[in-house]
Amino acid sequence: MRQRALHSSPLKSPVKQEPADPVDIDMAIQHGRRTAPNGIHRKGHSDEFDGEEVDMSMLDDEDEESDSDDDDDYDQPIAPVVHVEVRLSDDSRVIGSVIESNLLPMLRQAYEWVPPATFVPERYWADIPILGRNVAQIYIAECDASVEAVTADFRIHTYRASDRPVTHITGGLDEDEDDSRTSAATICELPSRLHEGLWDSLVYPDDIKEKLLTYIHSTSLFAENEVDFNVISWNRLILLYGPPGTGKTSLCRALAQKLSIRMSETYSRGQLVEINSHSLFSKWFSESGKLVQKLFDDVTDLAEDDECLVVVMIDEVESLTAARLGAMNGNEPSDALRVVNALLTQLDKLKSRKNVLVMTTSNLAGSIDSAFVDRADIKQYVGLPPVAAIYWILSSCLQALGDADLAPGAKHLLKWSDCILARGVLPLSEKKRVNRAREASYKLREIAERCHELELSGRFLRKVPVMAHARYLAGRAGGRASLDRWMEALGKAVEDERLARELVNQAEGKHSVKSKPQA
């Protein structure tokens, strides 16, 4: 290799020389000249090579250009990423690469611009033999609003959805105890049909879902590239907190489902372990800490399978992590302190496992032990839905009713971005049903604004259509109603809830007055 490099040099052909004498090297240094053993001498900014001087600035410039080229590799424009989730049929045995090779040409031919959050119509791919025989559905997930199909970087994720029922991990240290029949946790195989579509049904401000996905991607990337865990530390622990009914538990389940699909190339299967925090408190003194350890031993057994993604969810984690300060002050039993210590110890053990993620929720963040909060990589507040999210939730409910032929015309409801525009003169060319849907959309926006004023949670919002139908529409034409009547019924149901809450607040106020000691 050296001989070849020398002959390719633009310099004169070198003459073989003996290595420089050490004394000559010292003398050269004293005279401001550095001499290398191979006969190359550096003098100031020039080199002597077999009697020929070479400007070293040229070589230095080449090194800098090489480094610059390496940096430029990371500065190249990145193609927009489009995630496509492909659910295979139950009897399919085809590998993902075969699906991808048949799917990519179809997507680029079918779409000029990629629509986000869209199911690809079956007519587009059913006639392609390999897809028609093996695919159950194709879903284009999140992507930018305007992505050209020819330039998109399609990421194809193939998976099979499990319909197996959940299994239970029972509590109790002794199998003969009555407590052993208490479910300490449930295990759901992922991806699960039970959680299909859950991710898209959750609407939050500030891109909460995308932030969580990005965090998981970063930690997985660090782990795969064996970043020194002692230098850069992460615990794979997420804390979601906020008022009740904001979808924290549903978000944990949806994230677990999404990860099992997106990481299917790394993990061939997944398990969602939902821990019942209240069941881990034993009726026997000092046994609660041991119950926590026993449960996490079962989690560790699942994590021994490197091809299995294990997502642990602890709902209402404040039940397990009551502040230790109260225990140390004598306000809380010492058994509660043992539970906190046991949980922290088990979490520290799990953080070294690449295939484990722990997600926790809390309605009372102030009651959580500070040591637990400090361990959480992400502490995400999940608040009540904004007006846009409320509108989306209610409109999606109406569209589901439209699919069931209970709310004809609901599919024509406007998107929020169109609905916030001022009302104008409707074009005469539009169909009458579309005109009605437009007017209904404006009414639905007003209902959403009213729900936001009343601080209604996402959990309650999905109950509103049932309440509206039961109270105001059930006796009409087999339960079917026009969009106008649906809007009227929804508005009344929301006002009914306002009155009901006022009565509850008044009752609580009267109760507190009665219980107040007399002066």
Coordinates of C-alpha atoms in Angstrom, one line a residue, residues 7-506:
H7 CA 4.0 6.2 -7.0
S8 CA 0.7 8.0 -7.1
S9 CA 2.2 11.1 -5.5
P10 CA 2.7 14.1 -7.7
L11 CA 6.2 14.5 -6.2
K12 CA 9.3 13.1 -7.6
S13 CA 10.0 9.4 -7.1
P14 CA 11.6 9.1 -3.7
V15 CA 15.0 7.7 -3.2
K16 CA 15.3 5.2 -0.3
Q17 CA 17.0 6.8 2.7
E18 CA 18.2 5.5 6.0
P19 CA 16.2 6.6 9.0
A20 CA 17.4 9.9 10.4
D21 CA 19.9 9.8 13.2
P22 CA 18.5 10.7 16.6
V23 CA 21.3 13.4 17.0
D24 CA 20.2 14.9 13.7
I25 CA 16.6 15.0 14.9
D26 CA 17.7 16.9 18.1
M27 CA 19.8 19.3 16.0
A28 CA 16.9 19.9 13.6
I29 CA 14.6 20.7 16.5
Q30 CA 17.1 23.2 17.9
H31 CA 17.1 24.9 14.5
G32 CA 13.3 25.1 14.3
R33 CA 13.1 22.1 12.1
R34 CA 11.2 18.8 13.0
T35 CA 12.4 15.7 11.3
A36 CA 10.5 12.4 11.1
P37 CA 12.1 9.0 11.1
N38 CA 10.8 8.3 7.6
G39 CA 12.8 11.2 6.1
I40 CA 10.1 13.8 6.1
H41 CA 11.3 17.1 7.6
R42 CA 9.0 19.9 8.6
K43 CA 10.3 23.4 8.7
G44 CA 8.0 26.2 9.6
H45 CA 5.0 25.7 7.3
S46 CA 6.9 23.6 4.7
D47 CA 8.3 20.1 4.6
E48 CA 11.3 18.7 3.0
F49 CA 10.7 15.3 1.4
D50 CA 13.9 13.9 -0.1
G51 CA 15.2 17.3 -0.8
E52 CA 11.9 18.6 -2.0
E53 CA 9.9 21.1 0.1
V54 CA 6.2 20.5 0.4
D55 CA 3.8 23.1 1.6
M56 CA 2.1 21.5 4.6
S57 CA -0.7 24.0 4.5
M58 CA -2.0 22.1 1.5
L59 CA -2.1 18.9 3.6
D60 CA -3.7 20.7 6.5
D61 CA -6.3 22.2 4.1
E62 CA -7.0 18.7 2.8
D63 CA -7.5 17.5 6.4
E64 CA -9.9 20.4 7.1
E65 CA -11.8 19.7 3.9
S66 CA -12.1 16.1 4.9
D67 CA -13.5 17.0 8.3
S68 CA -15.8 19.5 6.6
D69 CA -17.0 16.8 4.2
D70 CA -17.8 14.6 7.2
D71 CA -19.8 17.5 8.8
D72 CA -21.6 18.1 5.5
D73 CA -22.9 14.6 5.6
Y74 CA -25.1 15.6 8.5
D75 CA -26.1 18.9 7.0
Q76 CA -27.7 17.3 3.9
P77 CA -31.5 17.9 3.5
I78 CA -33.5 15.1 5.1
A79 CA -36.4 13.7 3.3
P80 CA -39.7 14.0 5.3
V81 CA -40.5 10.8 7.2
V82 CA -43.9 9.1 6.7
H83 CA -44.7 6.3 9.0
V84 CA -47.0 3.6 7.6
E85 CA -48.4 0.9 9.9
V86 CA -49.4 -2.3 8.2
R87 CA -51.5 -4.8 10.1
L88 CA -51.0 -8.3 8.7
S89 CA -53.8 -10.9 8.6
D90 CA -53.8 -13.5 11.3
D91 CA -52.7 -16.3 8.9
S92 CA -50.0 -14.3 7.2
R93 CA -46.4 -15.6 7.4
V94 CA -44.8 -13.2 5.0
I95 CA -41.8 -11.1 6.2
G96 CA -41.9 -7.4 6.4
S97 CA -39.4 -6.7 3.6
V98 CA -41.6 -8.4 1.1
I99 CA -44.6 -6.3 2.2
E100 CA -42.4 -3.2 1.9
S101 CA -41.1 -3.9 -1.6
N102 CA -44.7 -4.3 -2.8
L103 CA -46.2 -1.4 -0.8
L104 CA -43.8 1.4 -1.7
P105 CA -44.5 1.5 -5.4
M106 CA -48.2 1.4 -4.7
L107 CA -48.1 4.4 -2.3
R108 CA -46.1 6.5 -4.7
Q109 CA -48.4 5.7 -7.5
A110 CA -51.6 6.2 -5.6
Y111 CA -50.7 9.5 -3.9
E112 CA -49.2 12.7 -5.2
W113 CA -49.3 14.2 -1.7
V114 CA -49.4 11.9 1.3
P115 CA -52.4 12.4 3.5
P116 CA -51.7 12.0 7.3
A117 CA -53.8 9.9 9.6
T118 CA -55.5 8.1 6.8
F119 CA -56.4 4.5 6.1
V120 CA -55.3 3.5 2.6
P121 CA -58.5 2.3 0.7
E122 CA -58.5 -1.4 0.1
R123 CA -59.1 -0.9 -3.6
Y124 CA -55.6 0.5 -3.9
W125 CA -53.8 -2.6 -2.8
A126 CA -56.3 -5.6 -2.8
D127 CA -55.4 -6.5 -6.4
I128 CA -51.7 -6.7 -5.6
P129 CA -51.4 -10.4 -4.8
I130 CA -48.9 -10.3 -2.0
L131 CA -50.7 -7.5 -0.3
G132 CA -54.2 -8.8 -0.9
R133 CA -53.4 -12.2 0.6
N134 CA -51.5 -11.0 3.7
V135 CA -52.6 -7.5 4.7
A136 CA -55.6 -6.6 6.8
Q137 CA -55.2 -2.8 6.8
I138 CA -52.8 -0.1 5.9
Y139 CA -52.7 3.1 7.9
I140 CA -50.6 6.2 7.1
A141 CA -49.8 7.6 10.5
E142 CA -48.3 11.0 11.5
C143 CA -46.4 13.1 9.0
D144 CA -46.2 16.7 7.9
A145 CA -49.3 18.2 6.3
S146 CA -47.8 18.5 2.9
V147 CA -45.4 15.7 1.9
E148 CA -44.8 14.8 -1.7
A149 CA -45.0 11.0 -2.2
V150 CA -42.0 10.9 -4.6
T151 CA -39.7 12.5 -2.0
A152 CA -41.1 11.0 1.2
D153 CA -39.0 8.6 3.3
F154 CA -41.6 5.9 3.9
R155 CA -41.1 3.9 7.1
I156 CA -43.1 0.7 6.8
H157 CA -44.0 -1.0 10.1
T158 CA -45.6 -4.5 9.8
Y159 CA -47.3 -6.2 12.8
R160 CA -49.9 -8.7 13.9
A161 CA -52.5 -7.6 16.4
S162 CA -53.2 -10.0 19.2
D163 CA -56.7 -10.8 20.4
R164 CA -55.6 -12.8 23.5
P165 CA -57.3 -11.9 26.7
V166 CA -55.3 -10.2 29.5
T167 CA -53.7 -12.4 32.1
H168 CA -53.4 -11.6 35.8
I169 CA -50.6 -11.6 38.3
T170 CA -52.1 -12.2 41.7
G171 CA -51.0 -10.6 45.0
G172 CA -50.1 -12.3 48.2
L173 CA -46.8 -13.8 49.3
D174 CA -48.4 -17.1 50.2
E175 CA -50.5 -19.0 47.6
D176 CA -52.8 -20.2 50.3
E177 CA -53.6 -16.6 51.4
D178 CA -56.9 -15.0 50.5
D179 CA -54.8 -12.1 49.1
S180 CA -53.4 -14.4 46.4
R181 CA -56.7 -14.1 44.6
T182 CA -56.4 -10.3 44.4
S183 CA -55.1 -9.1 41.0
A184 CA -51.9 -7.2 41.6
A185 CA -51.3 -6.6 37.8
T186 CA -52.6 -7.5 34.4
I187 CA -50.5 -8.4 31.4
C188 CA -51.7 -7.5 27.9
E189 CA -49.9 -8.9 24.8
L190 CA -48.9 -6.1 22.3
P191 CA -49.8 -5.0 19.7
S192 CA -53.4 -5.7 20.9
R193 CA -56.7 -5.4 19.0
L194 CA -58.0 -3.9 22.2
H195 CA -55.9 -0.8 21.8
E196 CA -56.3 -0.3 18.0
G197 CA -57.1 3.3 17.1
L198 CA -56.6 4.5 20.7
W199 CA -53.6 6.6 19.8
D200 CA -55.5 8.7 17.3
S201 CA -58.5 9.2 19.5
L202 CA -56.4 11.1 22.0
V203 CA -56.0 14.8 21.4
Y204 CA -53.6 17.0 23.4
P205 CA -52.1 20.4 23.0
D206 CA -48.3 21.0 22.7
D207 CA -47.6 17.8 20.7
I208 CA -47.4 15.7 23.9
K209 CA -47.7 12.5 22.0
E210 CA -44.9 13.4 19.6
K211 CA -42.6 14.5 22.5
L212 CA -43.1 11.1 24.2
L213 CA -42.3 9.2 21.0
T214 CA -39.2 11.3 20.4
Y215 CA -38.0 10.6 23.9
I216 CA -38.4 6.8 23.4
H217 CA -36.6 7.1 20.1
S218 CA -33.6 8.9 21.6
T219 CA -33.2 6.5 24.6
S220 CA -33.4 3.5 22.2
L221 CA -30.8 5.1 19.9
F222 CA -28.5 5.7 22.8
A223 CA -28.9 2.1 24.0
E224 CA -28.4 0.6 20.6
N225 CA -25.2 2.6 20.1
E226 CA -24.0 1.6 23.6
V227 CA -23.6 5.1 24.9
D228 CA -21.9 4.9 28.3
F229 CA -24.7 4.7 30.8
N230 CA -22.4 6.0 33.6
V231 CA -21.7 9.2 31.7
I232 CA -25.2 10.0 30.2
S233 CA -27.9 8.6 32.4
W234 CA -31.5 7.9 31.7
N235 CA -34.0 5.9 33.7
R236 CA -36.7 5.1 31.1
L237 CA -39.3 6.5 33.5
I238 CA -42.2 8.8 32.5
L239 CA -44.6 10.6 34.9
L240 CA -47.9 11.9 33.5
Y241 CA -49.8 14.1 36.0
G242 CA -52.8 16.3 35.9
P243 CA -56.5 16.4 36.8
P244 CA -58.7 13.3 36.6
G245 CA -60.3 12.4 33.3
T246 CA -57.7 13.9 31.0
G247 CA -56.6 10.6 29.4
K248 CA -53.3 9.9 31.2
T249 CA -54.0 6.2 31.5
S250 CA -55.3 5.9 28.0
L251 CA -52.2 7.7 26.8
C252 CA -49.9 5.2 28.5
R253 CA -51.8 2.3 26.8
A254 CA -51.7 4.0 23.5
L255 CA -48.0 4.8 23.7
A256 CA -47.3 1.1 24.6
Q257 CA -49.3 0.0 21.6
K258 CA -47.5 2.5 19.3
L259 CA -44.1 1.5 20.5
S260 CA -44.8 -2.2 20.0
I261 CA -45.6 -1.4 16.3
R262 CA -42.8 1.1 15.6
M263 CA -40.1 -1.1 17.3
S264 CA -41.3 -4.3 15.7
E265 CA -38.0 -4.8 13.9
T266 CA -36.1 -4.7 17.3
Y267 CA -38.7 -6.5 19.4
S268 CA -40.8 -9.3 17.9
R269 CA -43.4 -9.0 20.7
G270 CA -44.5 -6.8 23.5
Q271 CA -46.1 -7.0 27.0
L272 CA -48.0 -4.2 28.8
V273 CA -48.0 -4.7 32.6
E274 CA -50.6 -2.6 34.4
I275 CA -49.9 -2.5 38.1
N276 CA -52.8 -2.2 40.5
S277 CA -51.0 0.0 43.1
H278 CA -53.8 -0.4 45.7
S279 CA -53.4 -4.1 45.7
L280 CA -49.8 -3.9 46.8
F281 CA -50.6 -2.9 50.4
S282 CA -50.8 -6.0 52.6
K283 CA -53.1 -6.3 55.6
W284 CA -50.0 -7.7 57.3
F285 CA -47.5 -5.3 58.8
S286 CA -44.2 -4.9 56.8
E287 CA -45.4 -7.2 54.0
S288 CA -46.2 -4.4 51.5
G289 CA -42.6 -3.8 50.5
K290 CA -42.1 -7.5 49.9
L291 CA -45.2 -7.5 47.7
V292 CA -43.7 -4.8 45.5
Q293 CA -40.5 -6.8 45.2
K294 CA -42.4 -10.0 44.3
L295 CA -44.3 -8.1 41.6
F296 CA -41.2 -6.6 40.0
D297 CA -39.5 -10.0 40.1
D298 CA -42.2 -11.1 37.7
V299 CA -41.6 -8.1 35.6
T300 CA -37.9 -8.9 35.5
D301 CA -38.7 -12.4 34.4
L302 CA -40.6 -11.0 31.4
A303 CA -37.7 -8.7 30.6
E304 CA -35.2 -11.6 30.4
D305 CA -36.5 -12.1 26.9
D306 CA -34.4 -9.6 24.9
E307 CA -36.9 -9.8 22.0
C308 CA -39.8 -8.7 24.2
L309 CA -40.6 -5.0 24.8
V310 CA -41.9 -4.7 28.3
V311 CA -43.9 -1.6 29.2
V312 CA -44.8 -1.2 32.9
M313 CA -47.7 1.1 33.8
I314 CA -48.4 2.2 37.4
D315 CA -51.7 4.1 37.6
E316 CA -52.2 6.5 40.5
V317 CA -48.6 6.1 41.5
E318 CA -49.1 8.4 44.5
S319 CA -50.6 5.5 46.2
L320 CA -47.2 3.8 46.2
T321 CA -45.0 6.8 46.6
A322 CA -46.6 8.7 49.4
A323 CA -44.1 11.3 50.7
R324 CA -41.5 9.7 53.0
L325 CA -41.4 12.9 55.0
G326 CA -44.8 12.0 56.5
A327 CA -43.5 8.6 57.5
M328 CA -40.4 10.0 59.1
N329 CA -42.5 12.5 61.1
G330 CA -44.7 9.8 62.3
N331 CA -47.7 10.9 60.3
E332 CA -47.6 7.9 58.1
P333 CA -47.0 4.2 59.0
S334 CA -43.5 2.9 58.5
D335 CA -44.9 0.3 56.2
A336 CA -45.6 3.1 53.7
L337 CA -41.9 4.0 53.9
R338 CA -40.9 0.5 53.1
V339 CA -43.2 0.5 50.0
V340 CA -41.5 3.7 48.7
N341 CA -38.0 2.3 49.3
A342 CA -38.9 -1.0 47.7
L343 CA -40.3 0.7 44.6
L344 CA -37.3 3.0 44.1
T345 CA -35.0 0.1 44.5
Q346 CA -36.8 -1.9 41.8
L347 CA -36.9 1.0 39.4
D348 CA -33.2 1.4 39.8
K349 CA -32.7 -2.2 38.8
L350 CA -34.9 -1.9 35.7
K351 CA -33.3 1.1 34.2
S352 CA -30.3 -0.9 33.0
R353 CA -32.6 -3.0 30.8
K354 CA -32.9 -1.8 27.2
N355 CA -36.3 -3.4 26.6
V356 CA -38.2 -2.0 29.6
L357 CA -40.1 1.3 29.9
V358 CA -41.9 2.5 33.0
M359 CA -44.9 4.9 32.7
T360 CA -46.7 6.3 35.7
T361 CA -49.7 8.5 36.2
S362 CA -50.9 10.7 39.1
N363 CA -53.8 12.9 39.9
L364 CA -52.0 14.3 43.0
A365 CA -48.5 15.1 41.9
G366 CA -47.8 16.9 45.2
S367 CA -48.2 13.7 47.1
I368 CA -45.4 11.9 45.2
D369 CA -42.1 11.3 46.9
S370 CA -39.5 13.7 45.7
A371 CA -37.0 10.9 45.1
F372 CA -39.4 9.3 42.7
V373 CA -40.1 12.6 40.9
D374 CA -36.3 13.1 40.5
R375 CA -36.0 9.7 38.8
A376 CA -38.5 10.5 36.1
D377 CA -36.9 11.5 32.8
I378 CA -40.1 13.2 31.6
K379 CA -42.6 14.9 33.9
Q380 CA -45.4 15.8 31.6
Y381 CA -48.5 17.7 32.7
V382 CA -51.7 16.5 31.0
G383 CA -54.4 19.2 31.3
L384 CA -58.0 19.5 30.3
P385 CA -58.5 19.6 26.5
P386 CA -58.5 23.0 24.7
V387 CA -61.4 24.0 22.5
A388 CA -59.9 22.5 19.3
A389 CA -59.4 19.2 21.0
I390 CA -63.0 19.3 22.4
Y391 CA -64.3 20.0 18.9
W392 CA -62.3 17.1 17.5
I393 CA -63.6 14.7 20.2
L394 CA -67.2 15.6 19.7
S395 CA -67.0 15.5 15.9
S396 CA -65.3 12.1 15.9
C397 CA -68.1 10.8 18.1
L398 CA -70.7 12.2 15.7
Q399 CA -68.8 10.6 12.7
A400 CA -68.9 7.3 14.5
L401 CA -72.7 7.7 14.9
G402 CA -72.9 8.7 11.2
D403 CA -71.1 5.4 10.3
A404 CA -73.8 3.6 12.3
D405 CA -76.5 5.6 10.4
L406 CA -77.7 7.3 13.6
A407 CA -76.4 10.8 12.5
P408 CA -76.7 11.1 8.7
G409 CA -74.4 13.7 7.2
A410 CA -71.9 13.7 10.1
K411 CA -69.1 12.8 7.7
H412 CA -69.5 16.3 6.2
L413 CA -68.7 18.1 9.4
L414 CA -65.9 20.6 9.0
K415 CA -62.4 20.3 10.3
W416 CA -61.5 22.6 13.1
S417 CA -59.2 24.7 10.9
D418 CA -62.1 25.4 8.6
C419 CA -64.6 25.8 11.3
I420 CA -62.8 28.7 13.0
L421 CA -63.2 30.8 9.9
A422 CA -65.9 33.4 10.0
R423 CA -69.3 32.4 8.6
G424 CA -69.8 33.5 5.0
V425 CA -72.2 33.1 2.2
L426 CA -72.5 29.5 1.3
P427 CA -72.0 28.7 -2.5
L428 CA -75.2 27.8 -4.2
S429 CA -73.3 24.9 -5.9
E430 CA -72.9 23.1 -2.6
K431 CA -75.3 20.3 -1.8
K432 CA -78.0 21.0 0.7
R433 CA -76.6 18.3 3.1
V434 CA -73.2 19.9 3.0
N435 CA -74.7 23.2 3.8
R436 CA -76.4 21.7 6.8
A437 CA -73.2 20.1 7.9
R438 CA -71.4 23.4 7.7
E439 CA -74.1 25.1 9.9
A440 CA -73.9 22.2 12.3
S441 CA -70.1 22.6 12.5
Y442 CA -70.5 26.2 13.6
K443 CA -73.0 25.1 16.3
L444 CA -70.6 22.3 17.4
R445 CA -67.9 24.9 17.7
E446 CA -70.1 26.9 20.1
I447 CA -70.8 23.7 22.1
A448 CA -67.0 23.0 22.3
E449 CA -66.4 26.5 23.6
R450 CA -69.1 26.0 26.2
C451 CA -67.5 22.7 27.3
H452 CA -64.2 24.4 27.7
E453 CA -65.8 27.1 29.9
L454 CA -67.2 24.4 32.1
E455 CA -63.8 22.6 32.2
L456 CA -65.2 19.3 31.1
S457 CA -62.7 16.4 30.9
G458 CA -62.1 14.3 27.9
R459 CA -63.5 11.3 29.7
F460 CA -66.8 13.1 30.2
L461 CA -66.9 14.5 26.6
R462 CA -67.2 11.0 25.2
K463 CA -70.2 10.4 27.3
V464 CA -72.1 13.4 26.1
P465 CA -73.5 11.8 22.9
V466 CA -75.0 8.9 24.9
M467 CA -76.6 11.3 27.4
A468 CA -77.9 13.5 24.6
H469 CA -79.4 10.6 22.8
A470 CA -80.9 9.0 25.9
R471 CA -82.6 12.2 27.1
Y472 CA -83.6 13.9 23.9
L473 CA -83.4 11.6 20.8
A474 CA -84.2 8.0 21.9
G475 CA -87.9 8.2 21.0
R476 CA -87.4 9.6 17.5
A477 CA -87.5 7.6 14.2
G478 CA -85.7 4.6 15.6
G479 CA -83.1 6.7 17.3
R480 CA -81.9 8.4 14.1
A481 CA -81.8 12.2 14.0
S482 CA -80.5 15.0 11.8
L483 CA -77.4 17.0 12.6
D484 CA -79.5 19.9 13.6
R485 CA -81.3 17.8 16.2
W486 CA -78.1 16.3 17.4
M487 CA -76.6 19.8 17.9
E488 CA -79.6 20.8 19.9
A489 CA -79.5 17.6 22.0
L490 CA -75.7 18.0 22.7
G491 CA -76.1 21.6 23.8
K492 CA -78.9 20.6 26.2
A493 CA -76.8 17.7 27.6
V494 CA -73.9 20.0 28.3
E495 CA -76.2 22.4 30.2
D496 CA -77.7 19.5 32.1
E497 CA -74.2 18.7 33.3
R498 CA -73.6 22.3 34.3
L499 CA -76.8 22.2 36.5
A500 CA -75.9 18.9 38.0
R501 CA -72.5 20.0 39.0
E502 CA -73.9 23.2 40.6
L503 CA -76.2 21.0 42.7
V504 CA -73.4 18.8 43.8
N505 CA -71.3 21.9 44.7
Q506 CA -74.2 23.3 46.6

